[in-house]
């Protein structure tokens, strides 16, 4: 679950949430229980929405990893363990306004890639 807050409009928030939710790098990080805030921020940059990185904050499973443009010290082992849950929540605040959106996405597993690369149409 990707929750974006602080966007200027609902459309902007949806675009940001979808960019994160559709990122293959974010999906593989979730599958690997890797609290890689850099992949999340990279996906925001691909949304076509002007976001100031110095104002962005990212939490995963309630653990604040990146706050107002700066990495925050965190227990990587604890964060990774928290990401092994059936549902992983990513909260992103972009500090541009008051709108928000939620996007549901799936992780990208090795089995999925193997299955979908095994046939042609």
Tab-separated table of N, CA, C and O in Angstrom:
chain	number	residue	atom	x	y	z
A	1	UNK	N	0.856	-1.171	0.000
A	1	UNK	CA	0.000	0.000	0.000
A	1	UNK	C	0.899	1.230	0.000
A	1	UNK	O	1.754	1.367	0.859
A	2	UNK	N	0.679	2.095	-0.973
A	2	UNK	CA	1.434	3.343	-1.052
A	2	UNK	C	0.474	4.482	-0.764
A	2	UNK	O	-0.533	4.640	-1.449
A	3	UNK	N	0.773	5.256	0.264
A	3	UNK	CA	-0.063	6.401	0.633
A	3	UNK	C	0.753	7.671	0.453
A	3	UNK	O	1.801	7.834	1.071
A	4	UNK	N	0.255	8.542	-0.406
A	4	UNK	CA	0.916	9.820	-0.653
A	4	UNK	C	0.078	10.917	-0.020
A	4	UNK	O	-1.143	10.956	-0.188
A	5	UNK	N	0.719	11.814	0.692
A	5	UNK	CA	0.042	12.967	1.275
A	5	UNK	C	0.847	14.221	0.936
A	5	UNK	O	2.003	14.144	0.537
A	6	UNK	N	0.190	15.365	1.106
A	6	UNK	CA	0.856	16.639	0.887
A	6	UNK	C	0.987	17.030	-0.568
A	6	UNK	O	1.798	17.889	-0.905
A	7	UNK	N	0.174	16.441	-1.444
A	7	UNK	CA	0.208	16.812	-2.856
A	7	UNK	C	-0.691	18.024	-3.091
A	7	UNK	O	-1.539	18.350	-2.262
A	8	UNK	N	-0.530	18.662	-4.232
A	8	UNK	CA	-1.362	19.838	-4.555
A	8	UNK	C	-2.767	19.458	-4.971
A	8	UNK	O	-3.692	20.240	-4.811
A	9	UNK	N	-2.915	18.258	-5.545
A	9	UNK	CA	-4.236	17.824	-6.006
A	9	UNK	C	-4.324	16.307	-5.877
A	9	UNK	O	-3.305	15.622	-5.765
A	10	UNK	N	-5.545	15.796	-5.914
A	10	UNK	CA	-5.733	14.343	-5.869
A	10	UNK	C	-5.095	13.688	-7.088
A	10	UNK	O	-4.492	12.612	-6.977
A	11	UNK	N	-5.185	14.327	-8.239
A	11	UNK	CA	-4.580	13.771	-9.458
A	11	UNK	C	-3.062	13.681	-9.312
A	11	UNK	O	-2.448	12.688	-9.717
A	12	UNK	N	-2.471	14.697	-8.750
A	12	UNK	CA	-1.037	14.704	-8.519
A	12	UNK	C	-0.653	13.590	-7.530
A	12	UNK	O	0.308	12.852	-7.763
A	13	UNK	N	-1.406	13.459	-6.467
A	13	UNK	CA	-1.140	12.417	-5.467
A	13	UNK	C	-1.262	11.028	-6.091
A	13	UNK	O	-0.444	10.142	-5.831
A	14	UNK	N	-2.287	10.830	-6.926
A	14	UNK	CA	-2.460	9.533	-7.604
A	14	UNK	C	-1.283	9.236	-8.522
A	14	UNK	O	-0.780	8.116	-8.568
A	15	UNK	N	-0.818	10.237	-9.260
A	15	UNK	CA	0.316	10.035	-10.169
A	15	UNK	C	1.571	9.631	-9.393
A	15	UNK	O	2.304	8.729	-9.809
A	16	UNK	N	1.798	10.272	-8.264
A	16	UNK	CA	2.958	9.936	-7.444
A	16	UNK	C	2.837	8.520	-6.872
A	16	UNK	O	3.784	7.736	-6.930
A	17	UNK	N	1.666	8.205	-6.338
A	17	UNK	CA	1.463	6.868	-5.754
A	17	UNK	C	1.596	5.780	-6.815
A	17	UNK	O	2.217	4.739	-6.575
A	18	UNK	N	1.034	6.021	-7.990
A	18	UNK	CA	1.125	5.031	-9.079
A	18	UNK	C	2.558	4.855	-9.557
A	18	UNK	O	2.969	3.752	-9.906
A	19	UNK	N	3.321	5.937	-9.607
A	19	UNK	CA	4.720	5.834	-10.036
A	19	UNK	C	5.505	4.940	-9.081
A	19	UNK	O	6.310	4.113	-9.505
A	20	UNK	N	5.261	5.095	-7.795
A	20	UNK	CA	5.943	4.248	-6.809
A	20	UNK	C	5.421	2.820	-6.907
A	20	UNK	O	6.200	1.862	-6.935
A	21	UNK	N	4.107	2.664	-6.984
A	21	UNK	CA	3.504	1.338	-7.026
A	21	UNK	C	3.829	0.545	-8.266
A	21	UNK	O	3.809	-0.685	-8.246
A	22	UNK	N	4.153	1.221	-9.368
A	22	UNK	CA	4.457	0.506	-10.605
A	22	UNK	C	5.951	0.342	-10.853
A	22	UNK	O	6.341	-0.302	-11.823
A	23	UNK	N	6.771	0.892	-10.001
A	23	UNK	CA	8.224	0.798	-10.175
A	23	UNK	C	8.720	-0.633	-9.923
A	23	UNK	O	8.542	-1.184	-8.836
A	24	UNK	N	9.370	-1.207	-10.922
A	24	UNK	CA	9.940	-2.554	-10.753
A	24	UNK	C	10.997	-2.570	-9.652
A	24	UNK	O	11.112	-3.547	-8.909
A	25	UNK	N	11.764	-1.487	-9.538
A	25	UNK	CA	12.787	-1.446	-8.491
A	25	UNK	C	12.170	-1.387	-7.096
A	25	UNK	O	12.670	-2.017	-6.160
A	26	UNK	N	11.082	-0.654	-6.947
A	26	UNK	CA	10.391	-0.627	-5.648
A	26	UNK	C	9.776	-1.992	-5.372
A	26	UNK	O	9.887	-2.521	-4.257
A	27	UNK	N	9.162	-2.599	-6.376
A	27	UNK	CA	8.536	-3.914	-6.209
A	27	UNK	C	9.554	-4.967	-5.772
A	27	UNK	O	9.277	-5.786	-4.899
A	28	UNK	N	10.740	-4.954	-6.383
A	28	UNK	CA	11.752	-5.943	-5.995
A	28	UNK	C	12.304	-5.639	-4.605
A	28	UNK	O	12.630	-6.568	-3.854
A	29	UNK	N	12.393	-4.372	-4.239
A	29	UNK	CA	12.833	-4.027	-2.884
A	29	UNK	C	11.834	-4.548	-1.855
A	29	UNK	O	12.222	-5.085	-0.814
A	30	UNK	N	10.550	-4.414	-2.159
A	30	UNK	CA	9.523	-4.929	-1.237
A	30	UNK	C	9.640	-6.445	-1.128
A	30	UNK	O	9.638	-7.002	-0.029
A	31	UNK	N	9.762	-7.122	-2.271
A	31	UNK	CA	9.898	-8.582	-2.245
A	31	UNK	C	11.124	-9.012	-1.435
A	31	UNK	O	11.064	-9.981	-0.686
A	32	UNK	N	12.212	-8.274	-1.584
A	32	UNK	CA	13.439	-8.609	-0.863
A	32	UNK	C	13.518	-8.039	0.538
A	32	UNK	O	14.532	-8.165	1.213
A	33	UNK	N	12.439	-7.395	1.003
A	33	UNK	CA	12.394	-6.781	2.335
A	33	UNK	C	13.565	-5.816	2.531
A	33	UNK	O	14.194	-5.764	3.573
A	34	UNK	N	13.822	-5.023	1.487
A	34	UNK	CA	14.919	-4.058	1.491
A	34	UNK	C	14.353	-2.654	1.697
A	34	UNK	O	13.682	-2.122	0.805
A	35	UNK	N	14.602	-2.029	2.829
A	35	UNK	CA	14.065	-0.685	3.102
A	35	UNK	C	14.832	0.398	2.337
A	35	UNK	O	15.436	1.283	2.912
A	36	UNK	N	14.794	0.318	1.036
A	36	UNK	CA	15.572	1.185	0.164
A	36	UNK	C	14.768	2.436	-0.189
A	36	UNK	O	14.071	2.482	-1.195
A	37	UNK	N	14.893	3.465	0.631
A	37	UNK	CA	14.152	4.697	0.417
A	37	UNK	C	14.576	5.375	-0.888
A	37	UNK	O	13.806	6.099	-1.499
A	38	UNK	N	15.795	5.130	-1.347
A	38	UNK	CA	16.279	5.728	-2.585
A	38	UNK	C	15.464	5.289	-3.791
A	38	UNK	O	15.195	6.083	-4.699
A	39	UNK	N	15.053	4.024	-3.814
A	39	UNK	CA	14.233	3.531	-4.915
A	39	UNK	C	12.851	4.199	-4.906
A	39	UNK	O	12.278	4.479	-5.953
A	40	UNK	N	12.351	4.441	-3.723
A	40	UNK	CA	11.040	5.102	-3.604
A	40	UNK	C	11.142	6.543	-4.102
A	40	UNK	O	10.314	7.002	-4.894
A	41	UNK	N	12.187	7.243	-3.688
A	41	UNK	CA	12.374	8.629	-4.131
A	41	UNK	C	12.628	8.691	-5.632
A	41	UNK	O	12.135	9.602	-6.316
A	42	UNK	N	13.362	7.718	-6.172
A	42	UNK	CA	13.605	7.671	-7.607
A	42	UNK	C	12.288	7.536	-8.356
A	42	UNK	O	12.051	8.210	-9.360
A	43	UNK	N	11.406	6.673	-7.858
A	43	UNK	CA	10.107	6.476	-8.507
A	43	UNK	C	9.282	7.755	-8.474
A	43	UNK	O	8.580	8.069	-9.447
A	44	UNK	N	9.349	8.514	-7.391
A	44	UNK	CA	8.643	9.802	-7.333
A	44	UNK	C	9.108	10.709	-8.462
A	44	UNK	O	8.303	11.405	-9.084
A	45	UNK	N	10.394	10.688	-8.729
A	45	UNK	CA	10.958	11.524	-9.785
A	45	UNK	C	10.486	11.141	-11.173
A	45	UNK	O	10.592	11.942	-12.107
A	46	UNK	N	9.963	9.933	-11.321
A	46	UNK	CA	9.462	9.467	-12.620
A	46	UNK	C	7.970	9.718	-12.808
A	46	UNK	O	7.401	9.286	-13.810
A	47	UNK	N	7.341	10.394	-11.871
A	47	UNK	CA	5.891	10.581	-11.905
A	47	UNK	C	5.438	11.733	-12.790
A	47	UNK	O	4.253	11.866	-13.071
A	48	UNK	N	6.359	12.579	-13.225
A	48	UNK	CA	5.966	13.739	-14.020
A	48	UNK	C	5.378	14.853	-13.183
A	48	UNK	O	4.698	15.736	-13.705
A	49	UNK	N	5.612	14.804	-11.884
A	49	UNK	CA	5.125	15.819	-10.953
A	49	UNK	C	6.351	16.512	-10.356
A	49	UNK	O	7.247	15.832	-9.853
A	50	UNK	N	6.417	17.840	-10.401
A	50	UNK	CA	7.581	18.519	-9.818
A	50	UNK	C	7.576	18.400	-8.293
A	50	UNK	O	6.724	18.965	-7.624
A	51	UNK	N	8.505	17.631	-7.778
A	51	UNK	CA	8.619	17.412	-6.335
A	51	UNK	C	9.988	17.916	-5.887
A	51	UNK	O	10.996	17.629	-6.529
A	52	UNK	N	10.016	18.644	-4.806
A	52	UNK	CA	11.273	19.129	-4.233
A	52	UNK	C	11.804	18.056	-3.288
A	52	UNK	O	11.223	17.831	-2.218
A	53	UNK	N	12.892	17.368	-3.648
A	53	UNK	CA	13.411	16.278	-2.807
A	53	UNK	C	13.718	16.709	-1.371
A	53	UNK	O	13.625	15.907	-0.453
A	54	UNK	N	14.042	17.984	-1.173
A	54	UNK	CA	14.377	18.450	0.173
A	54	UNK	C	13.155	18.551	1.080
A	54	UNK	O	13.287	18.785	2.279
A	55	UNK	N	11.955	18.331	0.516
A	55	UNK	CA	10.729	18.400	1.312
A	55	UNK	C	10.053	17.037	1.479
A	55	UNK	O	9.045	16.920	2.160
A	56	UNK	N	10.605	16.012	0.834
A	56	UNK	CA	10.001	14.683	0.829
A	56	UNK	C	10.362	13.908	2.096
A	56	UNK	O	11.500	13.946	2.564
A	57	UNK	N	9.366	13.189	2.635
A	57	UNK	CA	9.584	12.269	3.762
A	57	UNK	C	8.999	10.913	3.386
A	57	UNK	O	7.948	10.841	2.746
A	58	UNK	N	9.696	9.840	3.782
A	58	UNK	CA	9.279	8.477	3.449
A	58	UNK	C	9.344	7.616	4.702
A	58	UNK	O	10.359	7.599	5.401
A	59	UNK	N	8.241	6.903	4.954
A	59	UNK	CA	8.197	5.907	6.034
A	59	UNK	C	7.783	4.583	5.423
A	59	UNK	O	6.974	4.536	4.504
A	60	UNK	N	8.347	3.503	5.939
A	60	UNK	CA	7.969	2.156	5.525
A	60	UNK	C	7.587	1.389	6.776
A	60	UNK	O	8.372	1.332	7.733
A	61	UNK	N	6.379	0.863	6.770
A	61	UNK	CA	5.850	0.136	7.931
A	61	UNK	C	5.909	0.987	9.196
A	61	UNK	O	6.160	0.497	10.284
A	62	UNK	N	5.705	2.291	9.026
A	62	UNK	CA	5.701	3.201	10.168
A	62	UNK	C	7.082	3.639	10.634
A	62	UNK	O	7.192	4.447	11.556
A	63	UNK	N	8.129	3.144	9.985
A	63	UNK	CA	9.501	3.517	10.347
A	63	UNK	C	9.969	4.634	9.418
A	63	UNK	O	10.007	4.470	8.204
A	64	UNK	N	10.328	5.762	10.009
A	64	UNK	CA	10.743	6.917	9.211
A	64	UNK	C	12.170	6.700	8.706
A	64	UNK	O	13.099	6.610	9.492
A	65	UNK	N	12.316	6.630	7.378
A	65	UNK	CA	13.611	6.355	6.763
A	65	UNK	C	14.249	7.590	6.144
A	65	UNK	O	15.471	7.698	6.064
A	66	UNK	N	13.414	8.521	5.687
A	66	UNK	CA	13.874	9.692	4.955
A	66	UNK	C	12.961	10.841	5.366
A	66	UNK	O	11.744	10.752	5.205
A	67	UNK	N	13.529	11.898	5.934
A	67	UNK	CA	12.706	12.981	6.466
A	67	UNK	C	13.196	14.318	5.924
A	67	UNK	O	14.358	14.677	6.095
A	68	UNK	N	12.273	15.005	5.241
A	68	UNK	CA	12.555	16.332	4.674
A	68	UNK	C	13.875	16.342	3.890
A	68	UNK	O	14.737	17.194	4.104
A	69	UNK	N	13.996	15.351	3.002
A	69	UNK	CA	15.138	15.309	2.107
A	69	UNK	C	16.415	14.731	2.668
A	69	UNK	O	17.456	14.778	2.013
A	70	UNK	N	16.345	14.155	3.844
A	70	UNK	CA	17.568	13.606	4.451
A	70	UNK	C	17.343	12.180	4.962
A	70	UNK	O	16.319	11.921	5.596
A	71	UNK	N	18.307	11.322	4.691
A	71	UNK	CA	18.208	9.967	5.260
A	71	UNK	C	18.224	10.053	6.773
A	71	UNK	O	18.907	10.906	7.350
A	72	UNK	N	17.473	9.195	7.382
A	72	UNK	CA	17.404	9.157	8.836
A	72	UNK	C	17.995	7.836	9.317
A	72	UNK	O	17.748	6.798	8.709
A	73	UNK	N	18.777	7.863	10.394
A	73	UNK	CA	19.305	6.590	10.901
A	73	UNK	C	18.158	5.658	11.298
A	73	UNK	O	17.177	6.099	11.894
A	74	UNK	N	18.278	4.391	10.920
A	74	UNK	CA	17.264	3.409	11.294
A	74	UNK	C	17.923	2.041	11.404
A	74	UNK	O	19.002	1.812	10.861
A	75	UNK	N	17.266	1.163	12.120
A	75	UNK	CA	17.749	-0.204	12.290
A	75	UNK	C	17.344	-1.004	11.057
A	75	UNK	O	16.180	-1.364	10.890
A	76	UNK	N	18.281	-1.255	10.162
A	76	UNK	CA	18.003	-1.928	8.892
A	76	UNK	C	17.402	-3.315	9.107
A	76	UNK	O	16.483	-3.723	8.406
A	77	UNK	N	17.901	-4.039	10.089
A	77	UNK	CA	17.377	-5.385	10.365
A	77	UNK	C	15.928	-5.318	10.823
A	77	UNK	O	15.084	-6.094	10.372
A	78	UNK	N	15.610	-4.373	11.680
A	78	UNK	CA	14.233	-4.197	12.156
A	78	UNK	C	13.304	-3.793	11.012
A	78	UNK	O	12.186	-4.302	10.878
A	79	UNK	N	13.776	-2.873	10.168
A	79	UNK	CA	12.974	-2.429	9.036
A	79	UNK	C	12.738	-3.579	8.060
A	79	UNK	O	11.622	-3.776	7.572
A	80	UNK	N	13.772	-4.343	7.794
A	80	UNK	CA	13.639	-5.483	6.889
A	80	UNK	C	12.652	-6.502	7.450
A	80	UNK	O	11.796	-7.023	6.718
A	81	UNK	N	12.745	-6.772	8.718
A	81	UNK	CA	11.809	-7.718	9.350
A	81	UNK	C	10.378	-7.206	9.245
A	81	UNK	O	9.453	-7.965	8.942
A	82	UNK	N	10.172	-5.923	9.447
A	82	UNK	CA	8.830	-5.337	9.350
A	82	UNK	C	8.279	-5.458	7.934
A	82	UNK	O	7.078	-5.620	7.733
A	83	UNK	N	9.163	-5.440	6.941
A	83	UNK	CA	8.736	-5.529	5.546
A	83	UNK	C	8.385	-6.956	5.119
A	83	UNK	O	7.912	-7.162	4.009
A	84	UNK	N	8.583	-7.909	5.964
A	84	UNK	CA	8.236	-9.299	5.636
A	84	UNK	C	6.739	-9.580	5.854
A	84	UNK	O	6.279	-10.686	5.641
A	85	UNK	N	6.005	-8.574	6.240
A	85	UNK	CA	4.555	-8.705	6.445
A	85	UNK	C	3.864	-8.959	5.111
A	85	UNK	O	4.403	-8.672	4.043
A	86	UNK	N	2.650	-9.486	5.182
A	86	UNK	CA	1.873	-9.723	3.962
A	86	UNK	C	1.560	-8.422	3.221
A	86	UNK	O	1.498	-8.398	1.997
A	87	UNK	N	1.339	-7.359	3.968
A	87	UNK	CA	1.077	-6.049	3.376
A	87	UNK	C	2.120	-5.075	3.894
A	87	UNK	O	2.320	-4.962	5.103
A	88	UNK	N	2.783	-4.392	2.984
A	88	UNK	CA	3.807	-3.405	3.336
A	88	UNK	C	3.239	-2.022	3.032
A	88	UNK	O	2.753	-1.778	1.932
A	89	UNK	N	3.302	-1.147	4.010
A	89	UNK	CA	2.780	0.208	3.854
A	89	UNK	C	3.931	1.192	3.657
A	89	UNK	O	4.876	1.222	4.457
A	90	UNK	N	3.834	1.964	2.596
A	90	UNK	CA	4.804	3.019	2.320
A	90	UNK	C	4.055	4.345	2.405
A	90	UNK	O	3.071	4.552	1.688
A	91	UNK	N	4.491	5.208	3.298
A	91	UNK	CA	3.887	6.536	3.455
A	91	UNK	C	4.870	7.577	2.930
A	91	UNK	O	6.039	7.581	3.330
A	92	UNK	N	4.375	8.430	2.056
A	92	UNK	CA	5.206	9.459	1.437
A	92	UNK	C	4.510	10.805	1.622
A	92	UNK	O	3.327	10.943	1.305
A	93	UNK	N	5.252	11.772	2.128
A	93	UNK	CA	4.723	13.126	2.265
A	93	UNK	C	5.586	14.028	1.392
A	93	UNK	O	6.814	14.042	1.533
A	94	UNK	N	4.946	14.769	0.470
A	94	UNK	CA	5.708	15.593	-0.471
A	94	UNK	C	5.653	17.092	-0.163
A	94	UNK	O	6.318	17.883	-0.828
A	95	UNK	N	4.872	17.495	0.830
A	95	UNK	CA	4.841	18.884	1.318
A	95	UNK	C	4.610	19.909	0.208
A	95	UNK	O	5.320	20.902	0.095
A	96	UNK	N	3.572	19.666	-0.607
A	96	UNK	CA	3.197	20.608	-1.673
A	96	UNK	C	1.794	21.151	-1.473
A	96	UNK	O	1.414	22.137	-2.093
A	97	UNK	N	0.984	20.486	-0.671
A	97	UNK	CA	-0.405	20.891	-0.485
A	97	UNK	C	-1.088	19.966	0.509
A	97	UNK	O	-0.446	19.438	1.405
A	98	UNK	N	-2.404	19.767	0.316
A	98	UNK	CA	-3.182	18.986	1.285
A	98	UNK	C	-3.802	17.711	0.719
A	98	UNK	O	-4.481	16.989	1.431
A	99	UNK	N	-3.607	17.450	-0.545
A	99	UNK	CA	-4.260	16.295	-1.178
A	99	UNK	C	-3.463	15.009	-0.956
A	99	UNK	O	-2.250	15.034	-0.724
A	100	UNK	N	-4.180	13.894	-1.046
A	100	UNK	CA	-3.534	12.603	-0.872
A	100	UNK	C	-4.194	11.536	-1.720
A	100	UNK	O	-5.267	11.749	-2.295
A	101	UNK	N	-3.542	10.396	-1.795
A	101	UNK	CA	-4.073	9.252	-2.539
A	101	UNK	C	-3.428	7.982	-2.015
A	101	UNK	O	-2.335	8.014	-1.436
A	102	UNK	N	-4.128	6.881	-2.234
A	102	UNK	CA	-3.620	5.566	-1.848
A	102	UNK	C	-3.619	4.669	-3.073
A	102	UNK	O	-4.554	4.687	-3.862
A	103	UNK	N	-2.559	3.908	-3.232
A	103	UNK	CA	-2.420	2.978	-4.343
A	103	UNK	C	-2.043	1.610	-3.786
A	103	UNK	O	-1.175	1.509	-2.927
A	104	UNK	N	-2.726	0.582	-4.263
A	104	UNK	CA	-2.373	-0.787	-3.905
A	104	UNK	C	-1.537	-1.367	-5.035
A	104	UNK	O	-1.859	-1.176	-6.212
A	105	UNK	N	-0.472	-2.047	-4.707
A	105	UNK	CA	0.411	-2.636	-5.713
A	105	UNK	C	0.901	-3.989	-5.206
A	105	UNK	O	0.709	-4.328	-4.038
A	106	UNK	N	1.522	-4.737	-6.078
A	106	UNK	CA	2.078	-6.034	-5.688
A	106	UNK	C	3.590	-5.986	-5.811
A	106	UNK	O	4.150	-5.148	-6.519
A	107	UNK	N	4.244	-6.911	-5.137
A	107	UNK	CA	5.695	-7.007	-5.275
A	107	UNK	C	6.004	-7.775	-6.558
A	107	UNK	O	5.113	-8.323	-7.212
A	108	UNK	N	7.250	-7.804	-6.934
A	108	UNK	CA	7.685	-8.499	-8.137
A	108	UNK	C	8.583	-9.642	-7.691
A	108	UNK	O	9.716	-9.431	-7.269
A	109	UNK	N	8.055	-10.855	-7.756
A	109	UNK	CA	8.794	-12.018	-7.256
A	109	UNK	C	9.557	-12.722	-8.364
A	109	UNK	O	9.262	-12.561	-9.551
A	110	UNK	N	10.523	-13.506	-7.977
A	110	UNK	CA	11.284	-14.314	-8.933
A	110	UNK	C	10.354	-15.268	-9.687
A	110	UNK	O	10.504	-15.470	-10.895
A	111	UNK	N	9.404	-15.849	-8.967
A	111	UNK	CA	8.468	-16.781	-9.598
A	111	UNK	C	7.634	-16.094	-10.672
A	111	UNK	O	7.377	-16.661	-11.732
A	112	UNK	N	7.206	-14.866	-10.405
A	112	UNK	CA	6.416	-14.109	-11.374
A	112	UNK	C	7.225	-13.881	-12.649
A	112	UNK	O	6.735	-14.077	-13.762
A	113	UNK	N	8.459	-13.464	-12.487
A	113	UNK	CA	9.318	-13.200	-13.651
A	113	UNK	C	9.549	-14.492	-14.423
A	113	UNK	O	9.434	-14.529	-15.651
A	114	UNK	N	9.877	-15.571	-13.728
A	114	UNK	CA	10.107	-16.875	-14.384
A	114	UNK	C	8.866	-17.321	-15.142
A	114	UNK	O	8.949	-17.717	-16.307
A	115	UNK	N	7.711	-17.269	-14.504
A	115	UNK	CA	6.455	-17.718	-15.113
A	115	UNK	C	6.151	-16.917	-16.381
A	115	UNK	O	5.821	-17.466	-17.424
A	116	UNK	N	6.280	-15.592	-16.286
A	116	UNK	CA	5.905	-14.748	-17.404
A	116	UNK	C	6.965	-14.680	-18.501
A	116	UNK	O	6.696	-14.151	-19.584
A	117	UNK	N	8.132	-15.208	-18.259
A	117	UNK	CA	9.149	-15.232	-19.313
A	117	UNK	C	9.208	-16.610	-19.987
A	117	UNK	O	9.936	-16.792	-20.954
A	118	UNK	N	8.409	-17.554	-19.532
A	118	UNK	CA	8.472	-18.937	-20.024
A	118	UNK	C	7.618	-19.187	-21.256
A	118	UNK	O	7.653	-20.264	-21.811
A	119	UNK	N	6.827	-18.233	-21.688
A	119	UNK	CA	5.962	-18.466	-22.839
A	119	UNK	C	5.914	-17.240	-23.735
A	119	UNK	O	6.265	-16.135	-23.329
A	120	UNK	N	5.469	-17.454	-24.953
A	120	UNK	CA	5.241	-16.344	-25.878
A	120	UNK	C	3.828	-16.426	-26.410
A	120	UNK	O	3.178	-17.467	-26.289
A	121	UNK	N	3.354	-15.361	-27.007
A	121	UNK	CA	2.001	-15.372	-27.558
A	121	UNK	C	2.035	-15.408	-29.074
A	121	UNK	O	3.016	-15.154	-29.685
